[in-house]
mmCIF file of C-alpha atoms and ligand atoms in Angstrom:
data_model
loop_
_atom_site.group_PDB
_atom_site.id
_atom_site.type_symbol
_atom_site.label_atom_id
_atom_site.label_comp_id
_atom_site.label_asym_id
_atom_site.label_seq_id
_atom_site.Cartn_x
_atom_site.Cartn_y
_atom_site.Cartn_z
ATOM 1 C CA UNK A 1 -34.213 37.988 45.296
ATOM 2 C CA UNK A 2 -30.722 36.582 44.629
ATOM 3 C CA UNK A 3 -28.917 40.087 45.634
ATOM 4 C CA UNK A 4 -30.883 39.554 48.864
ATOM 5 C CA UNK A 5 -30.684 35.622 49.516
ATOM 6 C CA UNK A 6 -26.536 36.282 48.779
ATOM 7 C CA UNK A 7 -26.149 39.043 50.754
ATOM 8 C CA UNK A 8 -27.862 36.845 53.769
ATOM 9 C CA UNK A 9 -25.358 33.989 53.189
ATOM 10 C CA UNK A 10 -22.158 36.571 53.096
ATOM 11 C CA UNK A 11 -23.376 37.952 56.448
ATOM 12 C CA UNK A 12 -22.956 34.473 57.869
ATOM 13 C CA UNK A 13 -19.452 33.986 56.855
ATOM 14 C CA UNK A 14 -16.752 34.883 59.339
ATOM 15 C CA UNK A 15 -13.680 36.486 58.147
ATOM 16 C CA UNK A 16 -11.187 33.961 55.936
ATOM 17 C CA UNK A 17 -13.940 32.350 54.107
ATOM 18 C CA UNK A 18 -14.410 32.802 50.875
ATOM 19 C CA UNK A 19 -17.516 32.591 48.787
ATOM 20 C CA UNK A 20 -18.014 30.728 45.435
ATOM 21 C CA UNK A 21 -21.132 31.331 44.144
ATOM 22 C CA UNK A 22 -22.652 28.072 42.544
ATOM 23 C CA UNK A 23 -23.965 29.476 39.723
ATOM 24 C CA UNK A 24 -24.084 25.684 37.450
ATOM 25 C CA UNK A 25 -27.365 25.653 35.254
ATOM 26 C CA UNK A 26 -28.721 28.954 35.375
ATOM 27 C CA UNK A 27 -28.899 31.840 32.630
ATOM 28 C CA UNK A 28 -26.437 34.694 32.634
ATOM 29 C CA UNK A 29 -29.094 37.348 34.347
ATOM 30 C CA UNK A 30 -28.498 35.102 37.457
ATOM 31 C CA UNK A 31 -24.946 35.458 37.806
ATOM 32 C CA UNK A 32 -25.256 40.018 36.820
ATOM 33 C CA UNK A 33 -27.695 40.154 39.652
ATOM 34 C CA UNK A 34 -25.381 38.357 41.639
ATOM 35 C CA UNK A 35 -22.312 40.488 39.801
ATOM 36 C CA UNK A 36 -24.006 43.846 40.455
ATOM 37 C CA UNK A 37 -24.630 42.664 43.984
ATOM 38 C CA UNK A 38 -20.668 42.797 44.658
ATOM 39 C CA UNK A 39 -20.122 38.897 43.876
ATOM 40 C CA UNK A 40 -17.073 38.173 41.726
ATOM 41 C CA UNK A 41 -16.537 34.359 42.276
ATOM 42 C CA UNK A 42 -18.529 32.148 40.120
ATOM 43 C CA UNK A 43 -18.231 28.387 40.205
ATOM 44 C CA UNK A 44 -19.485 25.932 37.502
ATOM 45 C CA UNK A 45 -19.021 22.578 36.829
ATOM 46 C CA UNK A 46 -19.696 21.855 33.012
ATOM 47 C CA UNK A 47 -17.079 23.176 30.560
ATOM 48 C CA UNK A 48 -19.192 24.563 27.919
ATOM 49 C CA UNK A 49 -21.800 26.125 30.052
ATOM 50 C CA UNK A 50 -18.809 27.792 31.878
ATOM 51 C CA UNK A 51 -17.054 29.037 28.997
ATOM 52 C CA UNK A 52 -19.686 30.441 27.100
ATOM 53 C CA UNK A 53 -20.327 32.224 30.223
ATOM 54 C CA UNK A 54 -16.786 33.232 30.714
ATOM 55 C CA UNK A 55 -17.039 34.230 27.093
ATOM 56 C CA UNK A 56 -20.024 36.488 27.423
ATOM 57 C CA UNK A 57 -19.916 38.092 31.228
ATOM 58 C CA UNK A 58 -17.508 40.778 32.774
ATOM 59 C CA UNK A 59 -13.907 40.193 32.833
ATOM 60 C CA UNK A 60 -13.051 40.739 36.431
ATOM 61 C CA UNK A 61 -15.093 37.641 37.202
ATOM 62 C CA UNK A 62 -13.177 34.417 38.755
ATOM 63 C CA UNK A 63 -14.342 31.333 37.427
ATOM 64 C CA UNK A 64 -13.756 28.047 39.799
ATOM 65 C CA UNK A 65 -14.060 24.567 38.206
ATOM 66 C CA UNK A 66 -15.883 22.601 40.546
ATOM 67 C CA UNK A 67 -17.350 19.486 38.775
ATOM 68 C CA UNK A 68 -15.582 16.235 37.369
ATOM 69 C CA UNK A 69 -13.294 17.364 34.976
ATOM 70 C CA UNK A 70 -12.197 15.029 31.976
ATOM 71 C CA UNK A 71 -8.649 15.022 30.338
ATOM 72 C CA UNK A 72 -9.802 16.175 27.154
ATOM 73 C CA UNK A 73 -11.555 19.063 28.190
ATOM 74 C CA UNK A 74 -8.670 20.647 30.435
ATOM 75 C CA UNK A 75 -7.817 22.936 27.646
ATOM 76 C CA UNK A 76 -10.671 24.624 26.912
ATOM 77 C CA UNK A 77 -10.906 25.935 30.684
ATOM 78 C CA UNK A 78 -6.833 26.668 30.873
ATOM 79 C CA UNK A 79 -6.661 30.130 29.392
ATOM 80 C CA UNK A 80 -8.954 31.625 31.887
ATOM 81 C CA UNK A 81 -9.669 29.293 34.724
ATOM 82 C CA UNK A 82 -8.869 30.718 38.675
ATOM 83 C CA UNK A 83 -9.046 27.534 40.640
ATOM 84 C CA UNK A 84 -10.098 24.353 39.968
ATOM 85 C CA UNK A 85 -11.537 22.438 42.655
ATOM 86 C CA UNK A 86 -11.927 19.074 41.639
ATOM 87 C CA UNK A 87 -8.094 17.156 40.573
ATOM 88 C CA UNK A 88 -9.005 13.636 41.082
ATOM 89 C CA UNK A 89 -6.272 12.292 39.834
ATOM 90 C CA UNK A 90 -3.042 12.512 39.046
ATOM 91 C CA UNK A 91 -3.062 12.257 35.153
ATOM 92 C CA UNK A 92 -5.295 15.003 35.361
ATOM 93 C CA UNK A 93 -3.081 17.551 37.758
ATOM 94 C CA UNK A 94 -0.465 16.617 34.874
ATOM 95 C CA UNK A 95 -2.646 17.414 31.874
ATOM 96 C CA UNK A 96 -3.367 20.806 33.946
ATOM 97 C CA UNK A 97 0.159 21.404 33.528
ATOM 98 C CA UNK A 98 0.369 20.657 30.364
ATOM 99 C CA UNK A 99 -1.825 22.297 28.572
ATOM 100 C CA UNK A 100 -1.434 25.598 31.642
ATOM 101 C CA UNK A 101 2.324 25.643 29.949
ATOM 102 C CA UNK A 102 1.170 25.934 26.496
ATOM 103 C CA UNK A 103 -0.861 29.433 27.696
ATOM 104 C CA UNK A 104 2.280 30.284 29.996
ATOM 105 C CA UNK A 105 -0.229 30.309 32.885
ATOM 106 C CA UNK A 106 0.227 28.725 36.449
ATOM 107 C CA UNK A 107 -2.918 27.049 37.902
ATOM 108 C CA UNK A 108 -3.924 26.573 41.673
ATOM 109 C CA UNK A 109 -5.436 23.275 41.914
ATOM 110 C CA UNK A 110 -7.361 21.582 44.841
ATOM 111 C CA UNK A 111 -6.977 17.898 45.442
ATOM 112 C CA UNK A 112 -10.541 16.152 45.836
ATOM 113 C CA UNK A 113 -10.948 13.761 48.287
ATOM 114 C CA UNK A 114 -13.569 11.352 48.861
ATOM 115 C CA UNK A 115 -15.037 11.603 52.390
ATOM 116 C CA UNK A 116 -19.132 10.620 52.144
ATOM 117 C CA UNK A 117 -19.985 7.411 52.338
ATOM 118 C CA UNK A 118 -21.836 7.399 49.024
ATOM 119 C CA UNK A 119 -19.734 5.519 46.295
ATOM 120 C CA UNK A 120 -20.790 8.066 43.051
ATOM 121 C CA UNK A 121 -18.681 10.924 44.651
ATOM 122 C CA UNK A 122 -15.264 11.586 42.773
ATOM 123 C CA UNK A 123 -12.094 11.996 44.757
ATOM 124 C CA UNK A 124 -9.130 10.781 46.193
ATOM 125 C CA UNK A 125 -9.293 8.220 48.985
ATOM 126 C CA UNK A 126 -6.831 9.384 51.785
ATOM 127 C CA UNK A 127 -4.714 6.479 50.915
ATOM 128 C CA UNK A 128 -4.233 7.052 47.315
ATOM 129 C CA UNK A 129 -3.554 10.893 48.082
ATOM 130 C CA UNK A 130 -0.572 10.199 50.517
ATOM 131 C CA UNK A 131 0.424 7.478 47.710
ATOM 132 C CA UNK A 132 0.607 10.166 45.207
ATOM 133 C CA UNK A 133 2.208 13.055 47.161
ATOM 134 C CA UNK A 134 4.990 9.933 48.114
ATOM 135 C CA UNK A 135 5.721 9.268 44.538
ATOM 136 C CA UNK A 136 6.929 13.108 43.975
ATOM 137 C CA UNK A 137 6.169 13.531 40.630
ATOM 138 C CA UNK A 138 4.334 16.407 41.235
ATOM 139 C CA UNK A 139 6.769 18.407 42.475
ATOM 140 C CA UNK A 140 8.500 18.778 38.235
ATOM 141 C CA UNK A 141 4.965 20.607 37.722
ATOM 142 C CA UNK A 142 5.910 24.150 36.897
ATOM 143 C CA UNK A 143 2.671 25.165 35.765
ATOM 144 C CA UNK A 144 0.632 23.876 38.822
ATOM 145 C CA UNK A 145 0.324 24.915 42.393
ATOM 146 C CA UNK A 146 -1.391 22.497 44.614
ATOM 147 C CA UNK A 147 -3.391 25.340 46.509
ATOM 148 C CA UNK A 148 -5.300 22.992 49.163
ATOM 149 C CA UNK A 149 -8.625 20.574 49.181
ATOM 150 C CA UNK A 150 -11.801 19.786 48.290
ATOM 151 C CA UNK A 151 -14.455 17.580 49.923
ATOM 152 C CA UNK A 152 -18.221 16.737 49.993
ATOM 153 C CA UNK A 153 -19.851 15.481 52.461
ATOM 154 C CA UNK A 154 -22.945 12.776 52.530
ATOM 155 C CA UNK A 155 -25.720 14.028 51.078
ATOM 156 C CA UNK A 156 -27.831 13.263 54.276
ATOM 157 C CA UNK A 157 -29.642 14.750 57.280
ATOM 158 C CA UNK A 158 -27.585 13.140 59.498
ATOM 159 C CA UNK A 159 -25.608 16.707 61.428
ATOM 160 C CA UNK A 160 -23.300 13.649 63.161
ATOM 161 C CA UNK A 161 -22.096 12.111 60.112
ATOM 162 C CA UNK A 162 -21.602 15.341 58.325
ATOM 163 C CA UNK A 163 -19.754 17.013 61.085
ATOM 164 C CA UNK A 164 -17.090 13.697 61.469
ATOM 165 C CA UNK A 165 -17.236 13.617 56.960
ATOM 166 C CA UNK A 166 -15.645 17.414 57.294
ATOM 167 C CA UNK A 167 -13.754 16.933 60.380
ATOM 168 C CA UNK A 168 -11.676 14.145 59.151
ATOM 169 C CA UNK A 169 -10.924 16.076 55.555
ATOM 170 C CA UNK A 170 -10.058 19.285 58.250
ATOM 171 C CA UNK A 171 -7.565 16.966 59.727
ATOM 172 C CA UNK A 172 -6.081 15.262 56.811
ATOM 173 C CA UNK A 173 -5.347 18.506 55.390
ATOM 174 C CA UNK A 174 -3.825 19.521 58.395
ATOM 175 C CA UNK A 175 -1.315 16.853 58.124
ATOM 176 C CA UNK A 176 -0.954 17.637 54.018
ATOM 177 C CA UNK A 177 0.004 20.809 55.106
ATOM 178 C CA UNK A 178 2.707 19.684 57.722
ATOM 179 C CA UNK A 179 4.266 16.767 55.936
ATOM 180 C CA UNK A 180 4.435 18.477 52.320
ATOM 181 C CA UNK A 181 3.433 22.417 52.342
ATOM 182 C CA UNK A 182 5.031 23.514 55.476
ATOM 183 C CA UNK A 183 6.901 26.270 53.854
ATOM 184 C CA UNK A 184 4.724 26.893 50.859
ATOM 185 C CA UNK A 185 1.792 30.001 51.217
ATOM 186 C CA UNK A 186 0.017 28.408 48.609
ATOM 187 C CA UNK A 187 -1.341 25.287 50.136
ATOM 188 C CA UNK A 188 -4.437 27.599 52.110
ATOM 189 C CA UNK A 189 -7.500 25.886 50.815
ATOM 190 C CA UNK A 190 -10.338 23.935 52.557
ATOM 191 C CA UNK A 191 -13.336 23.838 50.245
ATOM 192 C CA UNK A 192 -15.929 22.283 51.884
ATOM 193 C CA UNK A 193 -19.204 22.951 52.651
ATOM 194 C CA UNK A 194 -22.889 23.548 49.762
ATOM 195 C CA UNK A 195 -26.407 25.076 50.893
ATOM 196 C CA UNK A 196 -27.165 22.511 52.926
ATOM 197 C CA UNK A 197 -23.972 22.067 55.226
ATOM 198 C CA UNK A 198 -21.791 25.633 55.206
ATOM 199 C CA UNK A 199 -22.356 26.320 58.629
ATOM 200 C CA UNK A 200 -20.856 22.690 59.817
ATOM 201 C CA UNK A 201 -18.075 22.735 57.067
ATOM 202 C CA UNK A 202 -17.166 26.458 58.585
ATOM 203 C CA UNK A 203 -17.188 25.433 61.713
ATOM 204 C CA UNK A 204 -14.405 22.980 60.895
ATOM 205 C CA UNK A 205 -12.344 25.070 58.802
ATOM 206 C CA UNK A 206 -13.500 25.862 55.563
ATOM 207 C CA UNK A 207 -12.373 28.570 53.444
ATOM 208 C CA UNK A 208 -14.181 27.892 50.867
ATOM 209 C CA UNK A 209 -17.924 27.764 50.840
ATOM 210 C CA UNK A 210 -19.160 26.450 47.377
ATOM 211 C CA UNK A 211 -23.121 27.686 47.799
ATOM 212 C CA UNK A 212 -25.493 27.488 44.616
ATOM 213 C CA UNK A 213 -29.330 27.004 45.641
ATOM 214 C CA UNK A 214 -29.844 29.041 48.576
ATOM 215 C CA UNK A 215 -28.651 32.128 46.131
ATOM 216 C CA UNK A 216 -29.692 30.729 42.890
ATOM 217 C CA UNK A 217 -32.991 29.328 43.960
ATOM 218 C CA UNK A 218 -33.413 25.242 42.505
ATOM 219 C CA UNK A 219 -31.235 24.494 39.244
ATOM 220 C CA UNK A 220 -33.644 23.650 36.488
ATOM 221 C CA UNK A 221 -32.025 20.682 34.905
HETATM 222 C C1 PLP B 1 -23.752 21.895 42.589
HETATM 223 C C2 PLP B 1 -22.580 21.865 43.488
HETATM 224 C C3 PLP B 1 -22.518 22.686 44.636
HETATM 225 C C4 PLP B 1 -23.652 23.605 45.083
HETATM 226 O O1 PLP B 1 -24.705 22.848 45.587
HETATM 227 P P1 PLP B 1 -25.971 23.555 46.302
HETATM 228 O O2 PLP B 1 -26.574 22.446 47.076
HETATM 229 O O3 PLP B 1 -26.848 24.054 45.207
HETATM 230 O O4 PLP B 1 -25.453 24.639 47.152
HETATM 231 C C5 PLP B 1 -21.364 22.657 45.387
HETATM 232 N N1 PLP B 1 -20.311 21.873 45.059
HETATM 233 C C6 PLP B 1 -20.341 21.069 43.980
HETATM 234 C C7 PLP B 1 -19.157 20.230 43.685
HETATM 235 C C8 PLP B 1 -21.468 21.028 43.169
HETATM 236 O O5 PLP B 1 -21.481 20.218 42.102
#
């Protein structure tokens, strides 16, 4: 069942985009069927549930950090973490590279910004993420590498709303990209796009698909 329902959602994404499979709230047999199916990238978004999975699963498995993550927890994901898709704020990109310099690691970090219209969603407003990038702080973080962005759109029906939520994110980070990473590789990443609203978040430039139900079936909470 998952092998299958994964291997239908790879087969719809072109080349350059990258699955992370959503694998938040479901027991460790989930994520070795999706393993032995060929998947390597997991992402979670509590830090206990991920690191006792990290703990007990195979080592060659990339784990992506894609919830709200508090201060105080950073260091528990550090050691091992690939990406983490959520940095929300600045004090927490800095705590990143804090505690990534204690473990002598470097950490690719996606900026979240909010884009639906719903207030509970985390993230950057476009404002405050120009505001920060401005101040230049950032660039003294050794142990950080700002590898792109991360969006969600509305949780709605509405194909319209959706389609203009991921545009505008495609466009802001088009003119990140221009006015701050023109000459660094690093700055690649556009993760947008769940179950319900892939297809329209790849059709405006996501590399990052971050897809949990349609493989995992409903999360049992
Ligand atoms: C849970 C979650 C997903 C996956 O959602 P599905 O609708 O199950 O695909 C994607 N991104 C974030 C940030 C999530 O918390």
């Amino acid at each position: 069942m998952i092998a299958e329902s994964l291997k239908q959602v790879l087969s719809e994404l072109p080349a350059g985009v990258r699955l992370v499979a959503v694998s938040k709230f479901h027991p460790n047999e989930a994520l070795e069927e999706a393993y032995r199916a060929g998947q390597r990238i997991f992402g979670e978004s509590k830090v206990q549930e991920m690191t006792a999975k990290h703990e007990s699963l195979p080592k060659d498995i990339e784990w992506h950090f894609i919830g709200h993550l508090q201060t105080n927890k950073v260091k528990y994901i550090v050691p091992y973490v690939s990406l983490i898709h959520g940095i929300d704020s600045y004090r927490l990109l800095e705590e990143v590279n804090r505690q990534a310099a204690k473990v002598d690691r470097n950490i690719c970090c996606l900026l979240q910004l909010h884009i639906a219209q719903e207030e509970t969603k985390f993230g950057f407003s476009f404002e405050e993420c120009r505001a920060m990038l401005e101040a230049g702080e950032w660039k003294e973080l050794t142990h950080v590498r700002i590898c792109g962005l991360m969006g969600m759109a509305s949780n709605t029906d509405n194909v319209e709303q959706i389609r203009k939520e991921f545009g505008s994110l495609s466009s802001f980070f088009h003119e990140l990209k221009e006015t701050w990473f023109a000459s660094d590789n690093s700055f690649k990443e556009l993760s947008m796009g769940m179950s319900h609203d892939y297809h329209e978040a790849i059709a405006a430039g996501s590399t990052l698909v971050r897809v949990g139900s349609k493989i995992f079936g409903e999360r049992v909470y």
